[in-house]
Short mmCIF file of C-alpha atoms and ligand atoms in Angstrom, two decimals:
data_model
loop_
_atom_site.label_atom_id
_atom_site.label_comp_id
_atom_site.label_asym_id
_atom_site.label_seq_id
_atom_site.Cartn_x
_atom_site.Cartn_y
_atom_site.Cartn_z
CA UNK A 1 -7.85 41.39 74.58
CA UNK A 2 -10.62 41.27 71.99
CA UNK A 3 -11.75 44.78 71.07
CA UNK A 4 -15.46 45.39 71.62
CA UNK A 5 -17.72 48.42 71.58
CA UNK A 6 -18.15 48.25 75.34
CA UNK A 7 -14.45 48.10 76.20
CA UNK A 8 -13.72 50.88 73.66
CA UNK A 9 -16.33 53.09 75.33
CA UNK A 10 -15.12 52.23 78.85
CA UNK A 11 -11.47 52.90 77.98
CA UNK A 12 -12.46 56.17 76.32
CA UNK A 13 -14.22 57.32 79.48
CA UNK A 14 -11.19 56.34 81.58
CA UNK A 15 -8.89 58.36 79.32
CA UNK A 16 -10.99 61.41 78.63
CA UNK A 17 -13.43 61.70 81.51
CA UNK A 18 -16.84 60.39 82.36
CA UNK A 19 -19.10 63.18 81.11
CA UNK A 20 -18.38 62.19 77.52
CA UNK A 21 -20.23 59.31 75.92
CA UNK A 22 -18.34 58.32 72.76
CA UNK A 23 -19.44 56.97 69.42
CA UNK A 24 -17.60 53.73 68.57
CA UNK A 25 -16.85 52.92 64.93
CA UNK A 26 -15.17 49.89 63.36
CA UNK A 27 -13.59 50.02 59.90
CA UNK A 28 -11.88 46.96 58.40
CA UNK A 29 -8.64 46.24 56.57
CA UNK A 30 -8.84 44.53 53.20
CA UNK A 31 -7.54 41.80 50.94
CA UNK A 32 -7.47 42.02 47.17
CA UNK A 33 -8.00 38.82 45.20
CA UNK A 34 -6.64 40.23 41.94
CA UNK A 35 -6.18 43.62 40.22
CA UNK A 36 -3.04 45.13 41.76
CA UNK A 37 -1.73 48.61 40.89
CA UNK A 38 -4.74 49.05 38.64
CA UNK A 39 -6.80 51.39 40.86
CA UNK A 40 -4.82 54.59 40.20
CA UNK A 41 -4.83 53.70 36.51
CA UNK A 42 -8.65 53.92 36.55
CA UNK A 43 -8.93 50.16 36.13
CA UNK A 44 -10.61 47.33 38.05
CA UNK A 45 -9.98 45.65 41.40
CA UNK A 46 -11.50 42.69 43.26
CA UNK A 47 -11.05 43.37 46.98
CA UNK A 48 -12.92 42.38 50.15
CA UNK A 49 -13.08 43.75 53.69
CA UNK A 50 -11.74 41.40 56.37
CA UNK A 51 -12.26 40.54 60.03
CA UNK A 52 -9.36 42.72 61.15
CA UNK A 53 -10.23 46.34 61.72
CA UNK A 54 -9.39 49.75 63.12
CA UNK A 55 -11.63 50.93 65.96
CA UNK A 56 -12.18 54.49 67.11
CA UNK A 57 -14.18 55.95 69.99
CA UNK A 58 -14.90 59.63 69.41
CA UNK A 59 -16.65 62.50 71.20
CA UNK A 60 -16.60 66.22 70.36
CA UNK A 61 -15.21 68.85 72.74
CA UNK A 62 -16.07 72.54 73.08
CA UNK A 63 -12.62 73.78 71.98
CA UNK A 64 -10.49 73.50 68.83
CA UNK A 65 -8.25 70.83 70.33
CA UNK A 66 -7.93 67.36 68.84
CA UNK A 67 -6.62 64.81 71.35
CA UNK A 68 -5.80 61.34 70.08
CA UNK A 69 -4.74 58.31 72.09
CA UNK A 70 -3.23 55.40 70.16
CA UNK A 71 -3.52 52.18 72.15
CA UNK A 72 -0.86 50.45 70.03
CA UNK A 73 1.75 53.00 71.12
CA UNK A 74 0.28 53.95 74.53
CA UNK A 75 0.72 57.53 73.35
CA UNK A 76 -1.28 60.75 73.24
CA UNK A 77 -1.06 63.32 70.48
CA UNK A 78 -2.58 66.79 70.76
CA UNK A 79 -3.20 69.14 67.83
CA UNK A 80 -4.95 72.43 67.20
CA UNK A 81 -7.63 72.20 64.50
CA UNK A 82 -6.73 75.63 63.16
CA UNK A 83 -3.13 74.61 62.28
CA UNK A 84 -3.21 71.07 60.96
CA UNK A 85 -0.02 69.79 59.37
CA UNK A 86 1.56 66.38 58.75
CA UNK A 87 3.70 65.33 61.72
CA UNK A 88 6.79 63.15 62.02
CA UNK A 89 5.14 60.35 64.04
CA UNK A 90 3.22 58.59 61.31
CA UNK A 91 0.10 57.44 63.20
CA UNK A 92 -1.52 60.81 64.08
CA UNK A 93 -1.40 61.73 60.39
CA UNK A 94 -4.26 59.41 59.48
CA UNK A 95 -6.58 61.18 61.92
CA UNK A 96 -5.24 64.70 61.31
CA UNK A 97 -5.27 64.22 57.53
CA UNK A 98 -8.97 63.38 57.61
CA UNK A 99 -9.81 66.42 59.78
CA UNK A 100 -7.78 68.56 57.40
CA UNK A 101 -9.69 67.27 54.35
CA UNK A 102 -13.01 67.99 56.07
CA UNK A 103 -11.89 71.54 56.78
CA UNK A 104 -10.73 71.97 53.18
CA UNK A 105 -14.15 70.78 52.01
CA UNK A 106 -15.70 73.65 53.97
CA UNK A 107 -17.00 71.80 57.05
CA UNK A 108 -16.91 73.67 60.34
CA UNK A 109 -15.45 71.19 62.79
CA UNK A 110 -14.89 71.46 66.51
CA UNK A 111 -12.21 69.64 68.40
CA UNK A 112 -12.66 66.05 69.49
CA UNK A 113 -11.19 63.32 71.64
CA UNK A 114 -10.41 60.08 69.87
CA UNK A 115 -9.26 56.69 71.15
CA UNK A 116 -7.67 54.56 68.42
CA UNK A 117 -7.18 50.81 68.60
CA UNK A 118 -7.37 47.94 66.16
CA UNK A 119 -6.04 44.57 65.10
CA UNK A 120 -5.04 45.17 61.47
CA UNK A 121 -1.32 44.34 61.43
CA UNK A 122 0.58 47.54 60.64
CA UNK A 123 2.74 47.58 57.50
CA UNK A 124 1.44 44.20 56.32
CA UNK A 125 -0.26 45.51 53.18
CA UNK A 126 -3.74 45.05 54.68
CA UNK A 127 -4.52 48.78 54.61
CA UNK A 128 -4.32 49.59 58.27
CA UNK A 129 -3.95 53.27 57.34
CA UNK A 130 -7.12 53.34 55.21
CA UNK A 131 -8.95 51.55 58.02
CA UNK A 132 -7.97 54.30 60.49
CA UNK A 133 -8.85 57.07 58.03
CA UNK A 134 -12.25 55.57 57.25
CA UNK A 135 -13.06 54.87 60.91
CA UNK A 136 -12.17 58.46 61.82
CA UNK A 137 -14.07 59.98 58.92
CA UNK A 138 -17.15 57.85 59.49
CA UNK A 139 -17.15 58.77 63.18
CA UNK A 140 -16.69 62.52 62.54
CA UNK A 141 -19.41 62.37 59.87
CA UNK A 142 -21.82 60.94 62.44
CA UNK A 143 -20.76 63.03 65.41
CA UNK A 144 -20.87 66.34 63.55
CA UNK A 145 -23.81 65.42 61.28
CA UNK A 146 -21.91 66.14 58.05
CA UNK A 147 -24.12 63.93 55.85
CA UNK A 148 -21.34 62.62 53.65
CA UNK A 149 -22.04 59.56 51.52
CA UNK A 150 -19.72 56.56 51.71
CA UNK A 151 -18.46 57.35 48.20
CA UNK A 152 -17.57 60.90 49.27
CA UNK A 153 -15.84 59.54 52.34
CA UNK A 154 -13.75 57.17 50.19
CA UNK A 155 -12.48 60.12 48.14
CA UNK A 156 -11.81 62.29 51.18
CA UNK A 157 -9.88 59.52 52.93
CA UNK A 158 -7.84 58.99 49.76
CA UNK A 159 -7.00 62.71 49.66
CA UNK A 160 -5.98 62.53 53.32
CA UNK A 161 -3.54 59.73 52.51
CA UNK A 162 -2.07 61.77 49.64
CA UNK A 163 -1.67 64.94 51.68
CA UNK A 164 -0.69 63.65 55.14
CA UNK A 165 0.92 60.24 54.47
CA UNK A 166 2.60 61.20 51.18
CA UNK A 167 1.36 58.13 49.27
CA UNK A 168 -0.45 58.93 46.02
CA UNK A 169 -2.61 55.86 46.40
CA UNK A 170 -5.72 54.86 44.49
CA UNK A 171 -9.18 54.55 45.99
CA UNK A 172 -9.33 50.76 46.46
CA UNK A 173 -8.39 50.52 50.14
CA UNK A 174 -10.78 53.20 51.38
CA UNK A 175 -13.62 52.06 49.15
CA UNK A 176 -13.28 48.49 50.37
CA UNK A 177 -13.13 49.46 54.02
CA UNK A 178 -16.30 51.53 53.63
CA UNK A 179 -18.27 49.29 51.25
CA UNK A 180 -17.19 45.77 52.29
CA UNK A 181 -19.89 43.09 52.49
CA UNK A 182 -19.69 39.85 54.46
CA UNK A 183 -18.73 36.85 52.27
CA UNK A 184 -18.56 38.97 49.10
CA UNK A 185 -15.80 40.52 47.04
CA UNK A 186 -16.32 43.89 45.38
CA UNK A 187 -15.88 44.07 41.64
CA UNK A 188 -15.02 47.77 41.50
CA UNK A 189 -14.50 50.02 38.51
CA UNK A 190 -12.09 52.61 39.92
CA UNK A 191 -12.98 55.15 37.23
CA UNK A 192 -16.74 55.38 37.74
CA UNK A 193 -16.88 53.75 41.19
CA UNK A 194 -19.59 51.44 39.81
CA UNK A 195 -19.39 48.19 41.70
CA UNK A 196 -21.06 44.86 42.14
CA UNK A 197 -20.82 42.41 45.02
CA UNK A 198 -19.76 38.94 43.92
CA UNK A 199 -20.35 36.08 46.38
CA UNK A 200 -17.07 34.53 47.51
CA UNK A 201 -17.76 30.83 47.78
CA UNK A 202 -14.39 29.18 48.36
CA UNK A 203 -15.70 25.61 48.72
CA UNK A 204 -13.38 24.21 51.38
CA UNK A 205 -10.60 26.66 50.62
CA UNK A 206 -9.55 29.61 52.77
CA UNK A 207 -7.85 32.93 52.23
CA UNK A 208 -4.51 32.61 54.01
CA UNK A 209 -2.33 35.68 54.40
CA UNK A 210 1.36 35.02 54.87
CA UNK A 211 3.16 38.01 56.34
CA UNK A 212 6.82 38.39 55.33
CA UNK A 213 7.31 40.81 58.23
CA UNK A 214 9.31 42.96 55.83
CA UNK A 215 8.47 46.67 56.02
CA UNK A 216 10.18 48.38 53.13
CA UNK A 217 11.20 51.94 53.87
CA UNK A 218 11.26 52.98 50.23
CA UNK A 219 7.80 51.70 49.45
CA UNK A 220 6.07 55.14 49.46
CA UNK A 221 8.56 56.71 47.07
CA UNK A 222 8.74 53.61 44.85
CA UNK A 223 4.94 53.51 44.77
CA UNK A 224 4.76 57.15 43.68
CA UNK A 225 7.43 56.48 41.03
CA UNK A 226 5.38 53.61 39.56
CA UNK A 227 2.39 55.90 39.37
CA UNK A 228 4.44 58.56 37.56
CA UNK A 229 5.76 55.94 35.11
CA UNK A 230 2.20 54.92 34.27
CA UNK A 231 1.23 58.57 33.76
CA UNK A 232 4.23 59.09 31.48
CA UNK A 233 3.15 56.12 29.34
CA UNK A 234 -0.38 57.54 29.10
CA UNK A 235 0.96 60.97 28.09
CA UNK A 236 2.95 59.41 25.22
CA UNK A 237 -0.03 57.42 23.97
CA UNK A 238 -2.28 60.46 24.30
CA UNK A 239 -0.06 62.44 21.90
CA UNK A 240 -1.24 59.99 19.21
CA UNK A 241 -4.63 58.89 20.56
CA UNK A 242 -6.23 61.94 22.21
CA UNK A 243 -9.22 60.20 23.82
CA UNK A 244 -6.94 58.19 26.10
CA UNK A 245 -7.15 59.40 29.73
CA UNK A 246 -5.58 56.55 31.70
CA UNK A 247 -4.00 53.11 31.18
CA UNK A 248 -7.56 51.82 31.43
CA UNK A 249 -8.09 53.11 27.86
CA UNK A 250 -4.79 51.83 26.47
CA UNK A 251 -4.23 48.60 24.50
CA UNK A 252 -1.11 46.46 24.20
CA UNK A 253 -0.77 47.54 20.56
CA UNK A 254 -0.79 51.24 21.51
CA UNK A 255 1.95 50.58 24.03
CA UNK A 256 4.04 48.72 21.44
CA UNK A 257 3.65 51.57 18.96
CA UNK A 258 3.97 54.65 21.11
CA UNK A 259 5.76 53.70 24.34
CA UNK A 260 8.13 50.80 23.65
CA UNK A 261 10.30 52.74 21.16
CA UNK A 262 10.65 55.65 23.61
CA UNK A 263 11.38 53.79 26.84
CA UNK A 264 11.35 49.99 27.34
CA UNK A 265 11.09 50.33 31.13
CA UNK A 266 8.00 52.54 30.98
CA UNK A 267 6.58 50.10 28.42
CA UNK A 268 7.15 47.22 30.82
CA UNK A 269 5.39 49.01 33.70
CA UNK A 270 2.40 49.99 31.55
CA UNK A 271 2.20 46.56 29.92
CA UNK A 272 1.82 44.91 33.30
CA UNK A 273 -1.12 47.20 34.15
CA UNK A 274 -2.88 46.70 30.81
CA UNK A 275 -2.47 42.90 31.12
CA UNK A 276 -3.63 42.95 34.74
CA UNK A 277 -6.87 44.72 33.86
CA UNK A 278 -7.66 41.98 31.31
CA UNK A 279 -6.69 39.30 33.79
CA UNK A 280 -9.04 40.73 36.38
CA UNK A 281 -12.02 40.75 34.07
CA UNK A 282 -11.42 37.09 33.20
CA UNK A 283 -10.76 36.19 36.84
CA UNK A 284 -14.04 37.74 37.86
CA UNK A 285 -15.79 35.52 35.31
CA UNK A 286 -13.92 32.50 36.74
CA UNK A 287 -15.16 33.36 40.20
CA UNK A 288 -18.77 33.77 39.08
CA UNK A 289 -18.57 30.37 37.31
CA UNK A 290 -17.04 28.80 40.42
CA UNK A 291 -13.82 27.91 38.57
CA UNK A 292 -11.45 28.57 41.43
CA UNK A 293 -8.47 26.83 39.86
CA UNK A 294 -8.63 29.11 36.79
CA UNK A 295 -8.82 32.09 39.14
CA UNK A 296 -5.88 30.77 41.15
CA UNK A 297 -3.67 30.38 38.06
CA UNK A 298 -4.28 34.04 37.24
CA UNK A 299 -3.15 35.02 40.73
CA UNK A 300 0.21 33.35 40.05
CA UNK A 301 0.39 35.22 36.72
CA UNK A 302 -0.30 38.48 38.55
CA UNK A 303 2.52 37.74 40.95
CA UNK A 304 4.93 37.11 38.10
CA UNK A 305 3.91 40.39 36.48
CA UNK A 306 4.31 42.32 39.73
CA UNK A 307 7.66 40.70 40.40
CA UNK A 308 9.26 40.79 36.95
CA UNK A 309 7.55 43.59 35.04
CA UNK A 310 6.28 46.03 37.64
CA UNK A 311 9.14 45.16 40.02
CA UNK A 312 7.36 45.81 43.29
CA UNK A 313 8.03 42.41 44.90
CA UNK A 314 11.01 41.41 47.07
CA UNK A 315 12.92 38.18 47.69
CA UNK A 316 10.80 37.30 50.73
CA UNK A 317 7.50 37.65 48.84
CA UNK A 318 8.91 35.69 45.89
CA UNK A 319 10.09 32.96 48.25
CA UNK A 320 6.60 32.55 49.73
CA UNK A 321 4.92 32.37 46.34
CA UNK A 322 7.50 29.96 44.91
CA UNK A 323 7.20 27.72 47.95
CA UNK A 324 3.50 27.07 47.35
CA UNK A 325 3.50 27.32 43.55
CA UNK A 326 3.44 23.61 42.78
CA UNK A 327 1.48 22.51 45.82
CA UNK A 328 -1.91 21.13 44.67
CA UNK A 329 -3.51 22.36 47.90
CA UNK A 330 -2.81 25.97 46.89
CA UNK A 331 -4.96 27.20 44.02
CA UNK A 332 -3.37 30.63 43.77
CA UNK A 333 -0.87 32.88 45.52
CA UNK A 334 0.61 36.29 44.94
CA UNK A 335 2.00 39.33 46.67
CA UNK A 336 -0.76 41.73 47.68
CA UNK A 337 -1.02 45.50 47.95
CA UNK A 338 1.63 48.09 47.19
CA UNK A 339 4.55 45.66 47.48
CA UNK A 340 8.16 45.60 48.77
CA UNK A 341 7.02 43.60 51.79
CA UNK A 342 3.76 42.84 53.55
CA UNK A 343 1.70 39.75 52.80
CA UNK A 344 1.03 37.20 50.14
CA UNK A 345 -2.57 36.14 49.62
CA UNK A 346 -3.12 32.40 49.14
CA UNK A 347 -6.21 30.38 48.29
CA UNK A 348 -5.45 27.26 50.32
CA UNK A 349 -7.32 24.04 50.95
CA UNK A 350 -8.49 24.20 54.55
CA UNK A 351 -7.29 20.72 55.55
CA UNK A 352 -3.83 21.31 54.14
CA UNK A 353 -3.11 24.61 55.91
CA UNK A 354 -1.59 23.21 59.08
CA UNK A 355 0.79 20.77 57.36
CA UNK A 356 1.85 23.35 54.82
CA UNK A 357 2.65 25.90 57.51
CA UNK A 358 4.64 23.31 59.46
CA UNK A 359 7.12 23.07 56.61
CA UNK A 360 6.88 26.67 55.38
CA UNK A 361 7.55 28.47 58.68
CA UNK A 362 11.02 26.92 59.30
CA UNK A 363 11.92 27.09 55.59
CA UNK A 364 11.10 30.82 55.52
CA UNK A 365 13.10 31.43 58.68
CA UNK A 366 16.06 29.59 57.24
CA UNK A 367 15.95 31.33 53.88
CA UNK A 368 15.37 34.87 55.13
CA UNK A 369 16.30 35.03 58.81
CA UNK A 370 12.79 36.36 59.48
CA UNK A 371 9.83 34.83 61.22
CA UNK A 372 6.63 34.32 59.31
CA UNK A 373 3.21 35.28 60.61
CA UNK A 374 -0.03 34.12 59.08
CA UNK A 375 -3.73 34.97 59.27
CA UNK A 376 -6.74 33.12 57.99
CA UNK A 377 -8.95 35.94 56.77
CA UNK A 378 -12.73 35.94 56.89
CA UNK A 379 -14.64 38.38 54.70
CA UNK A 380 -16.64 40.87 56.73
CA UNK A 381 -18.86 43.94 56.45
CA UNK A 382 -17.42 47.42 55.91
CA UNK A 383 -17.33 50.46 58.20
CA UNK A 384 -20.10 50.77 60.75
CA UNK A 385 -21.12 52.34 64.07
CA UNK A 386 -20.90 49.90 66.93
CA UNK A 387 -22.80 52.17 69.33
CA UNK A 388 -26.00 54.10 68.79
CA UNK A 389 -25.73 57.13 66.51
CA UNK A 390 -25.53 60.48 68.25
CA UNK A 391 -25.49 63.48 66.00
CA UNK A 392 -24.29 66.87 67.26
CA UNK A 393 -26.21 69.70 65.74
CA UNK A 394 -24.45 72.54 67.51
C1 GLA B 401 -1.76 50.18 47.96
C2 GLA B 401 -2.58 51.42 47.60
C3 GLA B 401 -3.78 51.05 46.73
C4 GLA B 401 -3.36 50.19 45.54
C5 GLA B 401 -2.45 49.06 45.98
C6 GLA B 401 -1.87 48.32 44.80
O1 GLA B 401 -2.50 49.34 48.78
O2 GLA B 401 -3.02 52.07 48.76
O3 GLA B 401 -4.45 52.21 46.31
O4 GLA B 401 -2.76 50.98 44.55
O5 GLA B 401 -1.37 49.51 46.78
O6 GLA B 401 -2.88 47.71 44.08
#
C-alpha cells in the first residue's frame, strides 16, 4: 500500500486512540553521485534525496512515556524519557537516540506516540536510518516548538547515530534527507556545511540502484576503523604541518612524505580520500557542463578506489560494477554508501534498462546465489510536514 498522509494519520488514530490528531512527516533516503567516505574527513559530497522515504505520525502525550509502533515489524516499543538508553532491537534506537540528543541539548520534552513506516529499503545503503532520525527530529521540533534549524537538526541526528547506533558517521545522510531538492544534487562542503544545489539533468539517462541484498554484519565496526585510520594519517601529517585539521587539508605529497614511510595501509586509505575529494570537484564541473560521460568515468574510478584502496566493497558489489563496466548504455557505476553490501548506483540509458536487467538478474543469481533487486530513483525534496503544523506550547 502506498503511504500517504491520510493513511498515516488514520492508522495512528487506530493504534493510539482517536483524541490525538498526529503530525505526519516524510523524510527521504538518499543517493550519492560521487564523494564517498569524504564527509567525515571534512571533504565534499554530491548527494540527492530520493523518492523513497521514512514516514512518522507523531502526537505528544501528557506523561514521560515514548510509545513507538514500527509498521515494518508490526511491533511496539515503549520507553521512559527519563532513562533513555540504546536497546538491542536496532529500530527503536533511531527514535530514542534523537529524543536523547534533544534532552542533552537542554530541551524539556514530554512523552509522545509515534507511528513509523516507510519504503526506504533497510540495509541497502540508502540511509534508511538517517531518514527515520530526521523524520522523528523534524516532527518533534514541530510538535514541541523547539525552533531548531535544519542545519542544527542534521548535527543532532548525526550525534544520535553515533550514540545510539554506534556508527561514527559523517553528516551527509542527514543533511541530504533534510535539505534535498527535487531534481537537484547538493554540492556540500562537509566542513562548513556551505552547499549549492546543482540541477541534475540526466538527458535520457536514469539513476538505477542495484541492490546486492548483502547486509554485512561487520560494516559498523569496519566503518569506524576506516575513520580511525584516516584520523591516524591526519595526526602524522599534523606533526609536521600543524595547520592540517582533516584529510581535507592534506595533499598527496604530504601523505607520501609523512604517512607512507610509517604505514603503507594507512597511506592507502588516506590516499583514496584525498584523490576522491579531487575527483568530486572535477565531477561537479562535469555535471555543470553537462558532460555526463566524464562524470560517469569518475564514478568507475571511485569504485576502483573504494574496492582496492579503501577496501570497503565486496564481491557482489564488484560483480555488479564489472558487469556494466563496458556497456555503452551505462555511463558510470560504483558502490554507494558505507560499503560491504547495499547498492551500486548506475547512470543508465533509459531505453537500455530493461534489456540490461534481463541479462544481469540471472547472471547475478548464478554468480552469487542471491537475488538482485533494483530501483529507478527519482530525485525529490527533503524532509517536510505532510499535515498542517501544530505546535504545542505547553
Ligand atoms: C555512510 C555514512 C555517511 C558516509 C557514507 C560513505 O552512509 O552514514 O556519513 O560516510 O557512509 O560516504
